Each structure stands twice: as structure tokens, then as C-alpha cells.
GROMACS .gro file of C-alpha atoms in nm:
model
  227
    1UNK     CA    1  10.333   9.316   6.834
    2UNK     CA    2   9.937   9.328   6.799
    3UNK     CA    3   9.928   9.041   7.064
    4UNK     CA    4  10.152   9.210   7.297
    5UNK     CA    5   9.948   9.526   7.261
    6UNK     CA    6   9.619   9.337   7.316
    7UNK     CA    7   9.764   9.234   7.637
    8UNK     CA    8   9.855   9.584   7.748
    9UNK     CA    9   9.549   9.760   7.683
   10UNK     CA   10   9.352   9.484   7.834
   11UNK     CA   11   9.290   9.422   8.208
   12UNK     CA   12   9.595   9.229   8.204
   13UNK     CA   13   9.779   9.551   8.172
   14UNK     CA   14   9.719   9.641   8.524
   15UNK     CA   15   9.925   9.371   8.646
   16UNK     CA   16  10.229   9.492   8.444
   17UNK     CA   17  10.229   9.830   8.570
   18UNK     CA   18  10.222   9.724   8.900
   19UNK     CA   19  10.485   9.531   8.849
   20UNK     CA   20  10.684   9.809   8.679
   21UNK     CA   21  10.585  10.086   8.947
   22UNK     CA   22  10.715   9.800   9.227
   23UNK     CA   23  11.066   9.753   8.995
   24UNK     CA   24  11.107  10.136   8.997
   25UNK     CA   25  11.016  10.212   9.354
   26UNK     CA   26  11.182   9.900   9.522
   27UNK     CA   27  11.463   9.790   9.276
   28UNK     CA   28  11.595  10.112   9.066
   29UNK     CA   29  11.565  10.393   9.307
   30UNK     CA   30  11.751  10.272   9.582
   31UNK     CA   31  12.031  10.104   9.373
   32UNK     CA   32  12.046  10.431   9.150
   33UNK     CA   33  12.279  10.588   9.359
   34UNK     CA   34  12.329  10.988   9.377
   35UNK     CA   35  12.448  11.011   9.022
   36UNK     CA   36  12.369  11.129   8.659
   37UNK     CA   37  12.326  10.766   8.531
   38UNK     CA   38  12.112  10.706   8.781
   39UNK     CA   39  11.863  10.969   8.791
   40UNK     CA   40  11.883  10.882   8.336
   41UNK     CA   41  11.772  10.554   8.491
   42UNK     CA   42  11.495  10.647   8.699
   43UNK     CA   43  11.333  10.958   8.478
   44UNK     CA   44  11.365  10.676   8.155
   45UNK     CA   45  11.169  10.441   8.348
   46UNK     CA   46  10.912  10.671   8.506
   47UNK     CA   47  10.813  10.803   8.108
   48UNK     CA   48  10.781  10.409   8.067
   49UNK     CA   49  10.578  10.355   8.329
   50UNK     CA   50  10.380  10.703   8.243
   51UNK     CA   51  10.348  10.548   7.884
   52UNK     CA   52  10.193  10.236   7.983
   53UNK     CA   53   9.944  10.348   8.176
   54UNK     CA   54   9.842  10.597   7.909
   55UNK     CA   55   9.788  10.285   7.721
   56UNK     CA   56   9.648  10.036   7.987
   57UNK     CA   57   9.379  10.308   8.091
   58UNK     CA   58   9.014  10.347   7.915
   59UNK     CA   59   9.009  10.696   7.766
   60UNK     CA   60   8.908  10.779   7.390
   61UNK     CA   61   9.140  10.845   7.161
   62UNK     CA   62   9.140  11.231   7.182
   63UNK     CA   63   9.253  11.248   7.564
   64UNK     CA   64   9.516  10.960   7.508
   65UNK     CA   65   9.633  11.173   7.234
   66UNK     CA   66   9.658  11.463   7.488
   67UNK     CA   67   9.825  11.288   7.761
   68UNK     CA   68  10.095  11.197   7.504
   69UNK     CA   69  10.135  11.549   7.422
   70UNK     CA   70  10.147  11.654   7.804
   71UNK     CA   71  10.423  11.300   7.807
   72UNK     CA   72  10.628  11.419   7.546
   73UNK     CA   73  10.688  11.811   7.752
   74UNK     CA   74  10.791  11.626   8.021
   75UNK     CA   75  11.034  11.443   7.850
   76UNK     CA   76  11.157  11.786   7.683
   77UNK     CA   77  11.162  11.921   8.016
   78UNK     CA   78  11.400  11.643   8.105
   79UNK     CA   79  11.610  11.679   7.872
   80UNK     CA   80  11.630  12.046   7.935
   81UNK     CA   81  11.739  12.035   8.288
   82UNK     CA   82  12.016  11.749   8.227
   83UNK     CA   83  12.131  11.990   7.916
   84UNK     CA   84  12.149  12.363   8.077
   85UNK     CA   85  12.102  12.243   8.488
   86UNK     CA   86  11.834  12.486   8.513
   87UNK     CA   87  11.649  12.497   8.809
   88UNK     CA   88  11.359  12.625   8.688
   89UNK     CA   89  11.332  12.351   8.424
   90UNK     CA   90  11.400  12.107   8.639
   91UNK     CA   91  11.111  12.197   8.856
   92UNK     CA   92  10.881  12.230   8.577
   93UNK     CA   93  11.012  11.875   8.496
   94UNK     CA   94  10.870  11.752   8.898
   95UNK     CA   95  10.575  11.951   8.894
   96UNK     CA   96  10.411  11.796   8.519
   97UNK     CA   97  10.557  11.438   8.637
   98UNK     CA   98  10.316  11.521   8.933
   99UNK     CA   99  10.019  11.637   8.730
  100UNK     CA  100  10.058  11.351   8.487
  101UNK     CA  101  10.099  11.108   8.806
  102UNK     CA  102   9.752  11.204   8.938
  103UNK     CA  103   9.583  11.198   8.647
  104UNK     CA  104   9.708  10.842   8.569
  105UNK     CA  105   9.551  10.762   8.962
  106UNK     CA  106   9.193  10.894   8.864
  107UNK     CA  107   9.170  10.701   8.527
  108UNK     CA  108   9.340  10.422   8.683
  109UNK     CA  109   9.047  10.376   8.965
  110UNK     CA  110   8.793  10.437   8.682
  111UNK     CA  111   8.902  10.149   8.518
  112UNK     CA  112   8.913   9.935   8.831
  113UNK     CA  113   8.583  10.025   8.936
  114UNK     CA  114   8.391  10.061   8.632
  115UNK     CA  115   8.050   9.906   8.572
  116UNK     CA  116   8.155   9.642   8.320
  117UNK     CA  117   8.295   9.291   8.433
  118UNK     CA  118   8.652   9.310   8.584
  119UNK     CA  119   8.833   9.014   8.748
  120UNK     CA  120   8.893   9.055   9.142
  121UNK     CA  121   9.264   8.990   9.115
  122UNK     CA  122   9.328   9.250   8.853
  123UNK     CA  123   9.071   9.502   9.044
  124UNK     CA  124   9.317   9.421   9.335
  125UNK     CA  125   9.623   9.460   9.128
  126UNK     CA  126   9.481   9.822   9.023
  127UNK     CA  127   9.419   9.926   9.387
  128UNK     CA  128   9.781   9.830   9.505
  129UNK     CA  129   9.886   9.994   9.156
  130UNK     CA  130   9.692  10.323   9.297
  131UNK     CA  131   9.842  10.278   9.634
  132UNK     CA  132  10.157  10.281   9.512
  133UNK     CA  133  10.124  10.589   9.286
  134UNK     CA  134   9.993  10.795   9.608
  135UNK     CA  135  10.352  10.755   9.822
  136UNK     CA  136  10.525  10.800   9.497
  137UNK     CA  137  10.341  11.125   9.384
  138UNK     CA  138  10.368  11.191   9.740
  139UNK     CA  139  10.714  11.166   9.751
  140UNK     CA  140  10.772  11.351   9.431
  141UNK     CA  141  10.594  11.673   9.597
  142UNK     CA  142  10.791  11.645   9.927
  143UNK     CA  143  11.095  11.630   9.696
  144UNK     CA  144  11.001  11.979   9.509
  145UNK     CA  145  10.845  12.145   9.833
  146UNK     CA  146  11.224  12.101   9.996
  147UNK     CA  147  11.363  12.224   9.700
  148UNK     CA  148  11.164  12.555   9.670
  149UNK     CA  149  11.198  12.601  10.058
  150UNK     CA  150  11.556  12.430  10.177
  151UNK     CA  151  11.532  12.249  10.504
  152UNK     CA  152  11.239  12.205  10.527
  153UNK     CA  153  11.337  11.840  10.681
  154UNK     CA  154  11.563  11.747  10.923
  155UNK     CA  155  11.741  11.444  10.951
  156UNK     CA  156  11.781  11.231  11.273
  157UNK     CA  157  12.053  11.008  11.159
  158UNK     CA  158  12.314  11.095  10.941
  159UNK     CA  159  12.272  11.096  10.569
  160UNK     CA  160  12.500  10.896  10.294
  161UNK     CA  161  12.545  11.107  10.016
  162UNK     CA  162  12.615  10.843   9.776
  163UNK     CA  163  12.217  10.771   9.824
  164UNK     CA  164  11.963  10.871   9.592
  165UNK     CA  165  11.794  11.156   9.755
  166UNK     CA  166  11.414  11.095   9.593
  167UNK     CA  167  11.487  10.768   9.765
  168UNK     CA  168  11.451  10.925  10.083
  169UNK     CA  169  11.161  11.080   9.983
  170UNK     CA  170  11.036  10.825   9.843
  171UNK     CA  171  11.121  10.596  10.186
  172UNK     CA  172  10.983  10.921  10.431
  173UNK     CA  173  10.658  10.890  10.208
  174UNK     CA  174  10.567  10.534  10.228
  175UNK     CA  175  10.643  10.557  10.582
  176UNK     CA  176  10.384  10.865  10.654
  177UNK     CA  177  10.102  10.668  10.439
  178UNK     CA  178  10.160  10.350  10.611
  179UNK     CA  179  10.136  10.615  10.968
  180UNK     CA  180  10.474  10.401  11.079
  181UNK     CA  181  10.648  10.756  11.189
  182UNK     CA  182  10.994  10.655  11.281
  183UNK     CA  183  11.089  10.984  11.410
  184UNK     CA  184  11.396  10.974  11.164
  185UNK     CA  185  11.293  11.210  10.949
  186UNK     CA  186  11.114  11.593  11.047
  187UNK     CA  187  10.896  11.824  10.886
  188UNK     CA  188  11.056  12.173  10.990
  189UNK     CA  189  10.817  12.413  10.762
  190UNK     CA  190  10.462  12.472  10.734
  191UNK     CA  191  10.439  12.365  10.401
  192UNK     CA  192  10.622  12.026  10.455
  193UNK     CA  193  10.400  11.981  10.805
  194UNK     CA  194  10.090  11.979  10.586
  195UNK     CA  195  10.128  11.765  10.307
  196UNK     CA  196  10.278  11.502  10.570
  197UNK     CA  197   9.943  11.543  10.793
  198UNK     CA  198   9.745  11.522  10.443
  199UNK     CA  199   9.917  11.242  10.351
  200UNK     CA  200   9.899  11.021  10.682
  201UNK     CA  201   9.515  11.101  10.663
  202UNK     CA  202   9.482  10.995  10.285
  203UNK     CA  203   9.654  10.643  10.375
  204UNK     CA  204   9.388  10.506  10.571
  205UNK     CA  205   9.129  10.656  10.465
  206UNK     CA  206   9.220  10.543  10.105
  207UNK     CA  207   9.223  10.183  10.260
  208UNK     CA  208   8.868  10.179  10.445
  209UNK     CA  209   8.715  10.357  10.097
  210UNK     CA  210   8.879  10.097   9.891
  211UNK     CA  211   8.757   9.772  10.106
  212UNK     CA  212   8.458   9.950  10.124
  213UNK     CA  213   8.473   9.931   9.737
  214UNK     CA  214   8.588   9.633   9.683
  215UNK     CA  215   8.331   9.452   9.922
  216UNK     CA  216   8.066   9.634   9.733
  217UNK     CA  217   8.191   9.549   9.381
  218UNK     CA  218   8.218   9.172   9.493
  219UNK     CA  219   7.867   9.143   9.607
  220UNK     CA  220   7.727   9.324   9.347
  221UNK     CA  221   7.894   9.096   9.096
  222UNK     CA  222   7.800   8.755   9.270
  223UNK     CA  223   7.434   8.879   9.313
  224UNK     CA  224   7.421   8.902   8.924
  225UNK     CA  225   7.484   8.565   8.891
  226UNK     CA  226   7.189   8.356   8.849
  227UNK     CA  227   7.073   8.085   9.056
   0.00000   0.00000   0.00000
């Protein structure tokens, strides 16, 4: 268990989150389905993936002792919604999955770009880990903005309703940060119109910044070396 914790909290760990953050967004959302079990699914796997980066992070022992705390009300709220279906809990439930979602961004890209020694393929594994996190948290607010203000997107094509609908969320997200715009999905209000024109302006500009970064950190690192 020790050895298997070493590995977690090391830079290693970066590698398995990504690789559980690409199982959740690419494997269990879209076979989820538009169901109780599924969603059980998904929010169970999200808390995992919340929990490991709690541990996989550099923070002292007093904020990873917070972020527990602030893990353990989401799961409450959770459990909450799927116990009374209240609305109100359930949005509570989005809106600290969001919080917690950007805070695990910012100490993620502190540990990839800290001063002290990191290998290139795990600083590249924490970017794409980042990357990742920004359509999902992305998706996660589009999700909650069109569910405090219905319609606020419209639908080109005609939607199955045995589909998850984060899923299409999650798909309309990664397709605004990549600036593909299919046209197959619409922002109708003025609240969904801006965080779609704040997200297709975060996507590349979080790709220059981070070659810009990583070019930076790579010289630096090979002019240390001594001749």
C-alpha cells in the first residue's frame, strides 16, 4: 500500500490521472447512458478522480486536509440530490464539483511548472491533464448555466434521449476549445454566448502560453547541465 502511495503522490501520479480523466471523459460518459446507474457511475468516478489529484498535487498538509473537507460536501451533496431530487442540491452539487475542478487546475500547473526537477514527459502529461480539466469544467458550467436558464442551446440535429446529456456538454465543450464549431449546437442566451466566446479564447491561448512554457522550462533545464 506504501508503494502504491509513493507512486501516487510522486510525479508518476500525473500520468494516472490523466489516464483516469481520459477513461471518464472518453469511455464512461458516453456509454453511461441517460440513466440513474449511470450518472452513480460518472459522479463515483469524478470524487475518484477529485481524490487523486488531492493526493498527486504538492500542497501541505493543512490545505489537503481542507480540500478533503470541501470533497466530502460534495459527496453529501450527491447523495442529497439522488435521495430527495432537489434541484437546489443538485446544483450546489455542479457548482462545488466546479470550484473543486479549478482549484485542482491551479495546483496541478504549480506542480508541473515548479522550480524543482520534473521529467518532460510527465510535465507533458500534466499539461494535457490541465487541458482536459478546462473542456470538462467547461462543460460542467454550460451544463448548470442551461439548467438555471432552459434553452439556452439549440440543437441542429435531433437529440437521442437515451444519451447522457453532460455528454453533450461535455462533446459541445471540447469542440468550442478545440474552435472546431460544427454549427450543431447554438448558444441562444447571453449567458451561454459568453462562456462559449471565453472558452474558444482560453483554448488557444492556453496552448501558445503552455509551449511558451514548456520551451522555456526545457532550455532552462538543459542550460543547467554542465559541460
Amino acid at each position: 500500500m506504501q508503494k502504491f502511495y509513493n507512486y501516487w503522490t510522486d510525479d508518476k501520479g500525473l500520468l494516472f490521472l490523466l489516464i483516469a480523466i481520459f477513461i471518464l471523459i472518453f469511455i464512461i460518459y458516453p456509454i453511461a447512458g441517460n440513466n440513474e446507474i449511470g450518472y452513480a457511475v460518472a459522479n463515483l468516478f469524478i470524487i475518484f478522480i477529485l481524490f487523486s489529484g488531492i493526493i498527486s498535487v504538492d500542497i501541505v498538509r493543512k490545505y489537503r486536509f481542507k480540500l478533503i473537507i470541501l470533497l466530502i460536501s460534495m459527496i453529501v451533496c450527491s447523495i442529497l440530490a439522488d435521495m430527495f431530487i432537489s434541484n437546489s442540491v443538485f446544483h450546489l452539487h455542479i457548482i462545488v464539483r466546479i470550484i473543486f475542478l479549478w482549484l485542482l487546475v491551479i495546483l496541478i500547473f504549480k506542480k508541473v511548472f515548479r522550480n524543482r526537477p520534473i521529467s518532460f514527459f510527465f510535465r507533458i502529461a500534466g499539461s494535457i491533464t490541465i487541458y482536459l480539466l478546462i473542456g470538462f469544467i467547461w462543460a460542467n458550467m454550460l451544463f448548470i448555466a442551461n439548467h438555471f436558464f432552459p434553452d439556452s442551446f439549440q440543437y441542429s440535429v435531433k437529440q437521442n434521449p437515451e444519451e447522457n446529456g453532460m455528454f453533450n456538454f461535455i462533446y459541445y465543450s471540447f469542440e468550442t476549445l478545440t474552435t472546431l464549431g460544427y454549427g450543431d449546437i447554438l448558444p441562444m442566451t447571453p449567458l451561454a454566448k459568453t462562456l462559449i466566446i471565453l472558452e474558444a479564447l482560453i483554448g488557444p491561448l492556453y496552448l501558445a502560453i503552455l509551449i511558451g512554457r514548456l520551451v522555456s522550462k526545457q532550455t532552462a533545464s538543459k542550460s543547467d547541465i554542465p559541460e
